[in-house]
Amino acid sequence: MKNRNKAKMRKQVVRKGYFKAGDCIEVSGKLFGLVVSADSKIVGVKRFAHSGLGLFIERNTTAYSNEAKHYENSYWIRKVQAPKEYQHMSVGVLSVNL
């Protein structure tokens, strides 16, 4: 009985996703998006919109595969450190005097 349990434990492989929440993705040298949620299979990314004023985060979240096999040999897709203005974001109430 114990040998069967050991064999089952060997077969179980803990899979981690390639990206994790908080990572920033760069594609072909341009910042692509910010990872807002991730598990072993799916990653949720808020894409960056490039403008003359800088980077803006788009409202929609797009889901992509988070399996490492899709990204390990792709030199044009990589994890980079998020720009400082996106590393610590907090949401507050904006008071407007009408």
Short mmCIF file of C-alpha atoms in Angstrom, two decimals:
data_model
loop_
_atom_site.label_atom_id
_atom_site.label_comp_id
_atom_site.label_asym_id
_atom_site.label_seq_id
_atom_site.Cartn_x
_atom_site.Cartn_y
_atom_site.Cartn_z
CA MET A 1 0.00 0.00 0.00
CA LYS A 2 2.78 2.43 0.88
CA ASN A 3 4.60 1.74 -2.38
CA ARG A 4 1.48 2.66 -4.36
CA ASN A 5 1.21 5.99 -2.57
CA LYS A 6 4.86 6.75 -3.29
CA ALA A 7 4.35 5.94 -6.97
CA LYS A 8 1.32 8.24 -7.12
CA MET A 9 3.27 11.05 -5.48
CA ARG A 10 6.06 10.68 -8.05
CA LYS A 11 3.56 10.96 -10.90
CA GLN A 12 2.04 14.16 -9.54
CA VAL A 13 3.90 17.09 -10.98
CA VAL A 14 3.32 20.53 -9.56
CA ARG A 15 3.06 22.87 -12.52
CA LYS A 16 3.69 26.55 -12.14
CA GLY A 17 2.76 29.12 -14.70
CA TYR A 18 5.42 31.11 -16.49
CA PHE A 19 4.09 34.51 -15.40
CA LYS A 20 2.88 35.57 -11.97
CA ALA A 21 0.76 38.51 -10.84
CA GLY A 22 2.78 41.71 -10.87
CA ASP A 23 5.06 40.71 -13.76
CA CYS A 24 5.41 43.00 -16.73
CA ILE A 25 5.58 41.46 -20.20
CA GLU A 26 7.80 42.75 -22.98
CA VAL A 27 7.23 41.64 -26.59
CA SER A 28 9.85 42.45 -29.22
CA GLY A 29 11.41 45.14 -27.03
CA LYS A 30 8.15 46.99 -26.25
CA LEU A 31 6.23 46.86 -23.00
CA PHE A 32 3.11 44.81 -23.69
CA GLY A 33 1.16 44.56 -20.46
CA LEU A 34 0.92 44.02 -16.74
CA VAL A 35 -0.06 40.62 -15.31
CA VAL A 36 -3.00 41.13 -12.95
CA SER A 37 -3.89 37.48 -12.28
CA ALA A 38 -2.20 34.17 -12.96
CA ASP A 39 -2.48 30.48 -12.22
CA SER A 40 -0.79 27.44 -13.76
CA LYS A 41 -2.88 27.54 -16.96
CA ILE A 42 -4.20 31.06 -17.60
CA VAL A 43 -2.74 34.52 -17.15
CA GLY A 44 -4.80 37.73 -17.14
CA VAL A 45 -3.02 40.70 -18.72
CA LYS A 46 -3.97 44.37 -18.84
CA ARG A 47 -2.27 45.69 -21.96
CA PHE A 48 -0.38 48.96 -22.13
CA ALA A 49 -1.46 51.63 -24.60
CA HIS A 50 1.47 53.71 -25.82
CA SER A 51 0.81 57.42 -26.27
CA GLY A 52 2.71 60.68 -26.46
CA LEU A 53 2.11 61.18 -22.74
CA GLY A 54 3.47 57.78 -21.71
CA LEU A 55 1.89 54.43 -20.98
CA PHE A 56 -1.74 53.88 -20.10
CA ILE A 57 -3.25 50.64 -18.83
CA GLU A 58 -6.25 49.53 -20.86
CA ARG A 59 -9.50 48.73 -19.06
CA ASN A 60 -9.99 45.21 -20.42
CA THR A 61 -8.19 42.15 -19.14
CA THR A 62 -7.12 39.64 -21.79
CA ALA A 63 -6.56 35.95 -20.99
CA TYR A 64 -3.56 34.08 -22.40
CA SER A 65 -2.06 30.66 -21.81
CA ASN A 66 0.35 30.61 -18.86
CA GLU A 67 1.99 27.28 -19.65
CA ALA A 68 5.76 27.64 -19.61
CA LYS A 69 6.22 25.55 -22.79
CA HIS A 70 4.78 28.44 -24.83
CA TYR A 71 7.31 31.01 -23.58
CA GLU A 72 10.55 29.27 -22.58
CA ASN A 73 12.03 29.22 -26.10
CA SER A 74 10.49 32.50 -27.26
CA TYR A 75 13.29 35.04 -27.03
CA TRP A 76 10.95 37.87 -28.12
CA ILE A 77 8.64 37.42 -25.11
CA ARG A 78 10.11 38.00 -21.67
CA LYS A 79 9.36 39.08 -18.12
CA VAL A 80 10.68 42.48 -17.13
CA GLN A 81 10.36 44.68 -14.09
CA ALA A 82 7.27 46.88 -14.21
CA PRO A 83 7.79 50.64 -14.56
CA LYS A 84 7.89 52.30 -11.14
CA GLU A 85 4.54 54.02 -11.57
CA TYR A 86 2.88 50.59 -11.99
CA GLN A 87 4.67 48.68 -9.23
CA HIS A 88 2.56 50.00 -6.36
CA MET A 89 -0.87 51.10 -7.39
CA SER A 90 -3.57 52.09 -4.96
CA VAL A 91 -7.11 53.12 -5.67
CA GLY A 92 -8.61 56.04 -3.82
CA VAL A 93 -11.68 58.19 -4.03
CA LEU A 94 -11.30 61.24 -6.20
CA SER A 95 -13.18 64.15 -4.70
CA VAL A 96 -14.64 66.55 -7.20
CA ASN A 97 -16.21 69.87 -6.27
CA LEU A 98 -19.15 70.62 -8.53
#
